[in-house]
Amino acid sequence: MHYQVDSWGYYMPARSMGSDPMERVAKLASESAVVIFSLSSCCMCHAVKRLFCGLGVNPTVYELDQDPRGKDMETALMRLLGNSQAVPVVFIGGKLIGAMDRVMASHINGTLVPLLKEAGALWL
Amino acid sequence: MNVPTGLIQQEGSAFGFGELEEAIVLQGLNIRNDEAKAPLFGTGRPAATLEMFPSWPMRFKQTPRGSSKSGGGSTDSGSAVNTISSKTENQLEPESPISTKNTAPLDHQQEMMASDVSRTGQEKRRGSTSEKQLDAKTLRRLAQNREAARKSRLRKKAYVQQLESSRIKLSQIEQDLQRSRSQGFFLGGCAGALGNISSGAAIFDMAYSRWLEDDQRHMSELRTGLNAHLSDSDLRIIVDTYISHYDEIFRLKVVAAKADAFHLITGMWTTPAERCFLWMGGFRPSELIKMLISQLDPLTEQQVMGIYSLQHSSQQAEEALTQGLEQLQQSLTDTIAGGPIIDGMQQMAVAIGKLANLEGFVRQADNLRQQTLHQLSRILTVRQAARCFLMIGEYYGRLRALSSLWTSRPRESMMSDEHSCQTTTDLQMVQPSQNHFSEF
């Protein structure tokens, strides 16, 4: 698991700081095989992280409470999921998988592991 | 000695000494009057109580009701006093030398008996000739005895009626309790008295008990479906209905988790034995699969792999949720334990906020359970799925029965009877269990 801290806005003022948070989410999601948006205080986020680690996956985690634009991204994710809870939310291979319930359903019905393999997050 | 038949016929088994004494006294007086001979009992006026056990043997004589002269034929001799309480129309007739000599007193007595329909009015007439012989004191005593005997009879009748209705009520309560216990919860009223069940929990408990009744119905459908060797498509309908039935309880649990997550997570909605195996407010999916694996033979190789894969995935998901819940615990402990309490209310508010996450974990656990059951039905054939769900239903049914037996087992330490034992035990079980949430 590795944590990404966004410092681009600092070095590249030309890049719009007010870019659409949803765009930002999509962009970040596409940059790694497995991306988890999380809050450091959230226990369910901890659970989903443990799940992927248990599978042998190394997900990229963005703690939105530690991101200057985290609040906006949270709102955007809430809208995306149609849910009052923005996190945890998982992207695999740039595609939205969903919140914890979708991730677990996917694991139980056996579709999660093939997705992970397809995205290159798992070998074997 | 003849006892007025009216007395016997009216009261049946509730014969009291009041009447006997009176009858004996009056009878003795009648004979004395008619005889004008030496007193029968030698000592002059006999003590009333001694006359209950006359010195000569008594005879039974059959007398049809209302007939005045039945002749002399006595049948057999019998014992005296203790036959008075029979409901037959037998009369006692002393086989005394005196009565055989005199038919007149017999007739006189039979006249008395024939005309004696109601006690109260006739008694005075019957005793009219001899009343003057009785002094007021005796009369008063006799009247008092009559009254006392009557009251005693009424009291006894009322008591017996009360006992009967209490018995019926008790058996009804026992039935209710048994039903509730087998379903593993206390109905709102009883638990309300203990003050430890929320309305959301009570609502869920009622819905769950209905669900259990439906479960029985569905299971018998599965059974008959399997035994009837239905076509696969017909059986599929039954199996899908059963899966929907399970989907329903998971929907109900979503609502209950929002209202009272503690109620679900402490297992107060289930029976003690089920509670023993409780994981995050319900059954542990991997344990259920482990239980089923050995009974699901024969399985194809692909099915075997599918089932083991399901068990493995379930275990991984369970582990992840458990670790998430442990972090919640840790976070909660950090909030409320140790250190100086700068702002107690603030601390509590934060703690409450964290506790609210409990709902999420119970929901995810139920989601896992639901997904597992769905996946099982996908891996198995229709017939296998039908048998599988039947096995699950029967397993939990047995667990619930085990709980019932456990709670109703006799305790040597209890002095009172078993029923009060059960109530006490149930109370004991409720109280400690309320602390379970502190271990979550």
PDB file of N, CA and C in Angstrom, chain A residues 40-52 54-55 85 99-110 113, chain B residues 310 312-314 316-321 323-325 327-329 331 357 360-361 363-365 367-368 371-372 375 378:
ATOM      1  N   SER A  40      -8.659   8.662   6.931  1.00  0.00           N
ATOM      2  CA  SER A  40      -7.767   7.984   7.882  1.00  0.00           C
ATOM      3  C   SER A  40      -8.514   7.523   9.130  1.00  0.00           C
ATOM      4  N   SER A  41      -9.593   8.220   9.459  1.00  0.00           N
ATOM      5  CA  SER A  41     -10.321   7.865  10.679  1.00  0.00           C
ATOM      6  C   SER A  41     -11.387   6.795  10.445  1.00  0.00           C
ATOM      7  N   CYS A  42     -11.601   6.439   9.176  1.00  0.00           N
ATOM      8  CA  CYS A  42     -12.721   5.553   8.849  1.00  0.00           C
ATOM      9  C   CYS A  42     -12.349   4.090   9.017  1.00  0.00           C
ATOM     10  N   CYS A  43     -13.114   3.373   9.834  1.00  0.00           N
ATOM     11  CA  CYS A  43     -12.805   1.971  10.137  1.00  0.00           C
ATOM     12  C   CYS A  43     -13.181   1.047   8.985  1.00  0.00           C
ATOM     13  N   MET A  44     -14.224   1.388   8.275  1.00  0.00           N
ATOM     14  CA  MET A  44     -14.600   0.556   7.137  1.00  0.00           C
ATOM     15  C   MET A  44     -13.540   0.645   6.050  1.00  0.00           C
ATOM     16  N   CYS A  45     -12.925   1.830   5.934  1.00  0.00           N
ATOM     17  CA  CYS A  45     -11.828   1.982   4.993  1.00  0.00           C
ATOM     18  C   CYS A  45     -10.675   1.068   5.394  1.00  0.00           C
ATOM     19  N   HIS A  46     -10.431   1.005   6.685  1.00  0.00           N
ATOM     20  CA  HIS A  46      -9.408   0.105   7.206  1.00  0.00           C
ATOM     21  C   HIS A  46      -9.730  -1.334   6.802  1.00  0.00           C
ATOM     22  N   ALA A  47     -11.005  -1.704   6.905  1.00  0.00           N
ATOM     23  CA  ALA A  47     -11.419  -3.058   6.554  1.00  0.00           C
ATOM     24  C   ALA A  47     -11.141  -3.357   5.083  1.00  0.00           C
ATOM     25  N   VAL A  48     -11.465  -2.415   4.203  1.00  0.00           N
ATOM     26  CA  VAL A  48     -11.281  -2.678   2.779  1.00  0.00           C
ATOM     27  C   VAL A  48      -9.786  -2.743   2.427  1.00  0.00           C
ATOM     28  N   LYS A  49      -9.003  -1.925   3.120  1.00  0.00           N
ATOM     29  CA  LYS A  49      -7.559  -2.005   2.913  1.00  0.00           C
ATOM     30  C   LYS A  49      -7.027  -3.361   3.330  1.00  0.00           C
ATOM     31  N   ARG A  50      -7.505  -3.849   4.505  1.00  0.00           N
ATOM     32  CA  ARG A  50      -7.074  -5.162   4.981  1.00  0.00           C
ATOM     33  C   ARG A  50      -7.481  -6.259   3.994  1.00  0.00           C
ATOM     34  N   LEU A  51      -8.625  -6.077   3.365  1.00  0.00           N
ATOM     35  CA  LEU A  51      -9.093  -7.098   2.421  1.00  0.00           C
ATOM     36  C   LEU A  51      -8.122  -7.231   1.256  1.00  0.00           C
ATOM     37  N   PHE A  52      -7.750  -6.108   0.687  1.00  0.00           N
ATOM     38  CA  PHE A  52      -6.857  -6.161  -0.471  1.00  0.00           C
ATOM     39  C   PHE A  52      -5.460  -6.622  -0.093  1.00  0.00           C
ATOM     40  N   GLY A  54      -4.845  -8.614   2.268  1.00  0.00           N
ATOM     41  CA  GLY A  54      -4.990 -10.043   2.479  1.00  0.00           C
ATOM     42  C   GLY A  54      -4.975 -10.823   1.180  1.00  0.00           C
ATOM     43  N   LEU A  55      -5.391 -10.181   0.095  1.00  0.00           N
ATOM     44  CA  LEU A  55      -5.384 -10.856  -1.206  1.00  0.00           C
ATOM     45  C   LEU A  55      -4.010 -10.796  -1.851  1.00  0.00           C
ATOM     46  N   GLN A  85     -22.247   8.182   2.177  1.00  0.00           N
ATOM     47  CA  GLN A  85     -20.867   7.877   2.545  1.00  0.00           C
ATOM     48  C   GLN A  85     -19.994   7.811   1.311  1.00  0.00           C
ATOM     49  N   ALA A  99     -18.475   0.793  -3.412  1.00  0.00           N
ATOM     50  CA  ALA A  99     -18.191   0.863  -1.979  1.00  0.00           C
ATOM     51  C   ALA A  99     -17.977  -0.550  -1.449  1.00  0.00           C
ATOM     52  N   MET A 100     -17.900  -0.673  -0.148  1.00  0.00           N
ATOM     53  CA  MET A 100     -17.556  -1.945   0.497  1.00  0.00           C
ATOM     54  C   MET A 100     -18.486  -3.073   0.086  1.00  0.00           C
ATOM     55  N   ASP A 101     -19.789  -2.825   0.016  1.00  0.00           N
ATOM     56  CA  ASP A 101     -20.721  -3.918  -0.271  1.00  0.00           C
ATOM     57  C   ASP A 101     -20.502  -4.477  -1.683  1.00  0.00           C
ATOM     58  N   ARG A 102     -20.212  -3.602  -2.629  1.00  0.00           N
ATOM     59  CA  ARG A 102     -19.978  -4.083  -3.993  1.00  0.00           C
ATOM     60  C   ARG A 102     -18.669  -4.866  -4.063  1.00  0.00           C
ATOM     61  N   VAL A 103     -17.663  -4.366  -3.349  1.00  0.00           N
ATOM     62  CA  VAL A 103     -16.368  -5.055  -3.341  1.00  0.00           C
ATOM     63  C   VAL A 103     -16.527  -6.461  -2.781  1.00  0.00           C
ATOM     64  N   MET A 104     -17.266  -6.569  -1.683  1.00  0.00           N
ATOM     65  CA  MET A 104     -17.427  -7.882  -1.064  1.00  0.00           C
ATOM     66  C   MET A 104     -18.260  -8.806  -1.935  1.00  0.00           C
ATOM     67  N   ALA A 105     -19.354  -8.266  -2.494  1.00  0.00           N
ATOM     68  CA  ALA A 105     -20.185  -9.080  -3.376  1.00  0.00           C
ATOM     69  C   ALA A 105     -19.336  -9.601  -4.533  1.00  0.00           C
ATOM     70  N   SER A 106     -18.506  -8.722  -5.065  1.00  0.00           N
ATOM     71  CA  SER A 106     -17.645  -9.104  -6.185  1.00  0.00           C
ATOM     72  C   SER A 106     -16.657 -10.193  -5.771  1.00  0.00           C
ATOM     73  N   HIS A 107     -16.154 -10.100  -4.571  1.00  0.00           N
ATOM     74  CA  HIS A 107     -15.215 -11.114  -4.113  1.00  0.00           C
ATOM     75  C   HIS A 107     -15.925 -12.451  -3.916  1.00  0.00           C
ATOM     76  N   ILE A 108     -17.117 -12.423  -3.344  1.00  0.00           N
ATOM     77  CA  ILE A 108     -17.849 -13.657  -3.079  1.00  0.00           C
ATOM     78  C   ILE A 108     -18.279 -14.340  -4.377  1.00  0.00           C
ATOM     79  N   ASN A 109     -18.732 -13.563  -5.339  1.00  0.00           N
ATOM     80  CA  ASN A 109     -19.183 -14.215  -6.573  1.00  0.00           C
ATOM     81  C   ASN A 109     -18.033 -14.506  -7.523  1.00  0.00           C
ATOM     82  N   GLY A 110     -16.819 -14.259  -7.044  1.00  0.00           N
ATOM     83  CA  GLY A 110     -15.650 -14.713  -7.781  1.00  0.00           C
ATOM     84  C   GLY A 110     -15.201 -13.818  -8.914  1.00  0.00           C
ATOM     85  N   VAL A 113     -11.193 -11.314  -8.141  1.00  0.00           N
ATOM     86  CA  VAL A 113      -9.829 -11.782  -8.444  1.00  0.00           C
ATOM     87  C   VAL A 113      -9.505 -11.701  -9.931  1.00  0.00           C
TER      88      VAL A 113
ATOM     89  N   LEU B 310     -15.425 -20.426  -2.442  1.00  0.00           N
ATOM     90  CA  LEU B 310     -16.400 -19.596  -1.726  1.00  0.00           C
ATOM     91  C   LEU B 310     -16.044 -19.503  -0.247  1.00  0.00           C
ATOM     92  N   HIS B 312     -13.156 -19.853   1.094  1.00  0.00           N
ATOM     93  CA  HIS B 312     -11.930 -19.068   1.231  1.00  0.00           C
ATOM     94  C   HIS B 312     -12.212 -17.574   1.110  1.00  0.00           C
ATOM     95  N   SER B 313     -12.961 -17.191   0.102  1.00  0.00           N
ATOM     96  CA  SER B 313     -13.310 -15.770  -0.089  1.00  0.00           C
ATOM     97  C   SER B 313     -14.068 -15.247   1.123  1.00  0.00           C
ATOM     98  N   SER B 314     -14.964 -16.067   1.603  1.00  0.00           N
ATOM     99  CA  SER B 314     -15.761 -15.661   2.754  1.00  0.00           C
ATOM    100  C   SER B 314     -14.856 -15.419   3.959  1.00  0.00           C
ATOM    101  N   GLN B 316     -11.763 -14.574   3.937  1.00  0.00           N
ATOM    102  CA  GLN B 316     -10.994 -13.343   3.741  1.00  0.00           C
ATOM    103  C   GLN B 316     -11.853 -12.114   4.035  1.00  0.00           C
ATOM    104  N   ALA B 317     -13.089 -12.139   3.567  1.00  0.00           N
ATOM    105  CA  ALA B 317     -13.981 -11.002   3.809  1.00  0.00           C
ATOM    106  C   ALA B 317     -14.281 -10.867   5.305  1.00  0.00           C
ATOM    107  N   GLU B 318     -14.526 -12.013   5.952  1.00  0.00           N
ATOM    108  CA  GLU B 318     -14.806 -11.993   7.395  1.00  0.00           C
ATOM    109  C   GLU B 318     -13.636 -11.401   8.159  1.00  0.00           C
ATOM    110  N   GLU B 319     -12.446 -11.808   7.765  1.00  0.00           N
ATOM    111  CA  GLU B 319     -11.238 -11.326   8.424  1.00  0.00           C
ATOM    112  C   GLU B 319     -11.109  -9.820   8.274  1.00  0.00           C
ATOM    113  N   ALA B 320     -11.369  -9.327   7.069  1.00  0.00           N
ATOM    114  CA  ALA B 320     -11.265  -7.889   6.817  1.00  0.00           C
ATOM    115  C   ALA B 320     -12.254  -7.114   7.672  1.00  0.00           C
ATOM    116  N   LEU B 321     -13.498  -7.596   7.722  1.00  0.00           N
ATOM    117  CA  LEU B 321     -14.511  -6.897   8.521  1.00  0.00           C
ATOM    118  C   LEU B 321     -14.156  -6.950  10.005  1.00  0.00           C
ATOM    119  N   GLN B 323     -11.227  -7.101  11.316  1.00  0.00           N
ATOM    120  CA  GLN B 323     -10.147  -6.160  11.607  1.00  0.00           C
ATOM    121  C   GLN B 323     -10.655  -4.728  11.605  1.00  0.00           C
ATOM    122  N   GLY B 324     -11.593  -4.441  10.728  1.00  0.00           N
ATOM    123  CA  GLY B 324     -12.183  -3.107  10.713  1.00  0.00           C
ATOM    124  C   GLY B 324     -12.901  -2.822  12.021  1.00  0.00           C
ATOM    125  N   LEU B 325     -13.637  -3.815  12.513  1.00  0.00           N
ATOM    126  CA  LEU B 325     -14.363  -3.657  13.767  1.00  0.00           C
ATOM    127  C   LEU B 325     -13.399  -3.507  14.939  1.00  0.00           C
ATOM    128  N   GLN B 327     -10.553  -2.123  14.790  1.00  0.00           N
ATOM    129  CA  GLN B 327     -10.039  -0.765  14.776  1.00  0.00           C
ATOM    130  C   GLN B 327     -11.060   0.205  15.376  1.00  0.00           C
ATOM    131  N   LEU B 328     -12.300  -0.071  15.132  1.00  0.00           N
ATOM    132  CA  LEU B 328     -13.349   0.758  15.723  1.00  0.00           C
ATOM    133  C   LEU B 328     -13.291   0.678  17.244  1.00  0.00           C
ATOM    134  N   GLN B 329     -13.122  -0.546  17.739  1.00  0.00           N
ATOM    135  CA  GLN B 329     -12.989  -0.750  19.176  1.00  0.00           C
ATOM    136  C   GLN B 329     -11.833   0.049  19.745  1.00  0.00           C
ATOM    137  N   SER B 331     -10.320   2.614  18.508  1.00  0.00           N
ATOM    138  CA  SER B 331     -10.595   4.035  18.412  1.00  0.00           C
ATOM    139  C   SER B 331     -11.523   4.490  19.528  1.00  0.00           C
ATOM    140  N   ASN B 357     -20.767   3.860  13.621  1.00  0.00           N
ATOM    141  CA  ASN B 357     -20.194   3.026  12.569  1.00  0.00           C
ATOM    142  C   ASN B 357     -20.533   1.555  12.716  1.00  0.00           C
ATOM    143  N   GLY B 360     -22.788   0.125  10.144  1.00  0.00           N
ATOM    144  CA  GLY B 360     -22.147  -0.218   8.878  1.00  0.00           C
ATOM    145  C   GLY B 360     -21.560  -1.617   8.884  1.00  0.00           C
ATOM    146  N   PHE B 361     -20.945  -1.999   9.990  1.00  0.00           N
ATOM    147  CA  PHE B 361     -20.318  -3.310  10.050  1.00  0.00           C
ATOM    148  C   PHE B 361     -21.344  -4.428  10.064  1.00  0.00           C
ATOM    149  N   ARG B 363     -24.249  -4.255   8.778  1.00  0.00           N
ATOM    150  CA  ARG B 363     -24.808  -4.294   7.418  1.00  0.00           C
ATOM    151  C   ARG B 363     -23.892  -5.040   6.466  1.00  0.00           C
ATOM    152  N   GLN B 364     -22.600  -4.764   6.554  1.00  0.00           N
ATOM    153  CA  GLN B 364     -21.658  -5.440   5.667  1.00  0.00           C
ATOM    154  C   GLN B 364     -21.598  -6.932   5.964  1.00  0.00           C
ATOM    155  N   ALA B 365     -21.691  -7.278   7.246  1.00  0.00           N
ATOM    156  CA  ALA B 365     -21.684  -8.691   7.609  1.00  0.00           C
ATOM    157  C   ALA B 365     -22.923  -9.385   7.037  1.00  0.00           C
ATOM    158  N   ASN B 367     -24.607  -8.413   4.485  1.00  0.00           N
ATOM    159  CA  ASN B 367     -24.403  -8.423   3.041  1.00  0.00           C
ATOM    160  C   ASN B 367     -23.567  -9.639   2.647  1.00  0.00           C
ATOM    161  N   LEU B 368     -22.519  -9.876   3.408  1.00  0.00           N
ATOM    162  CA  LEU B 368     -21.667 -11.038   3.159  1.00  0.00           C
ATOM    163  C   LEU B 368     -22.464 -12.327   3.253  1.00  0.00           C
ATOM    164  N   GLN B 371     -24.747 -12.648   0.188  1.00  0.00           N
ATOM    165  CA  GLN B 371     -23.993 -12.983  -1.015  1.00  0.00           C
ATOM    166  C   GLN B 371     -23.555 -14.439  -1.007  1.00  0.00           C
ATOM    167  N   THR B 372     -23.174 -14.919   0.161  1.00  0.00           N
ATOM    168  CA  THR B 372     -22.735 -16.310   0.283  1.00  0.00           C
ATOM    169  C   THR B 372     -23.863 -17.270  -0.085  1.00  0.00           C
ATOM    170  N   GLN B 375     -24.435 -17.214  -3.813  1.00  0.00           N
ATOM    171  CA  GLN B 375     -23.377 -17.899  -4.540  1.00  0.00           C
ATOM    172  C   GLN B 375     -23.522 -19.416  -4.423  1.00  0.00           C
ATOM    173  N   ARG B 378     -25.867 -20.670  -6.831  1.00  0.00           N
ATOM    174  CA  ARG B 378     -25.343 -20.656  -8.202  1.00  0.00           C
ATOM    175  C   ARG B 378     -24.445 -21.859  -8.473  1.00  0.00           C
TER     176      ARG B 378
END
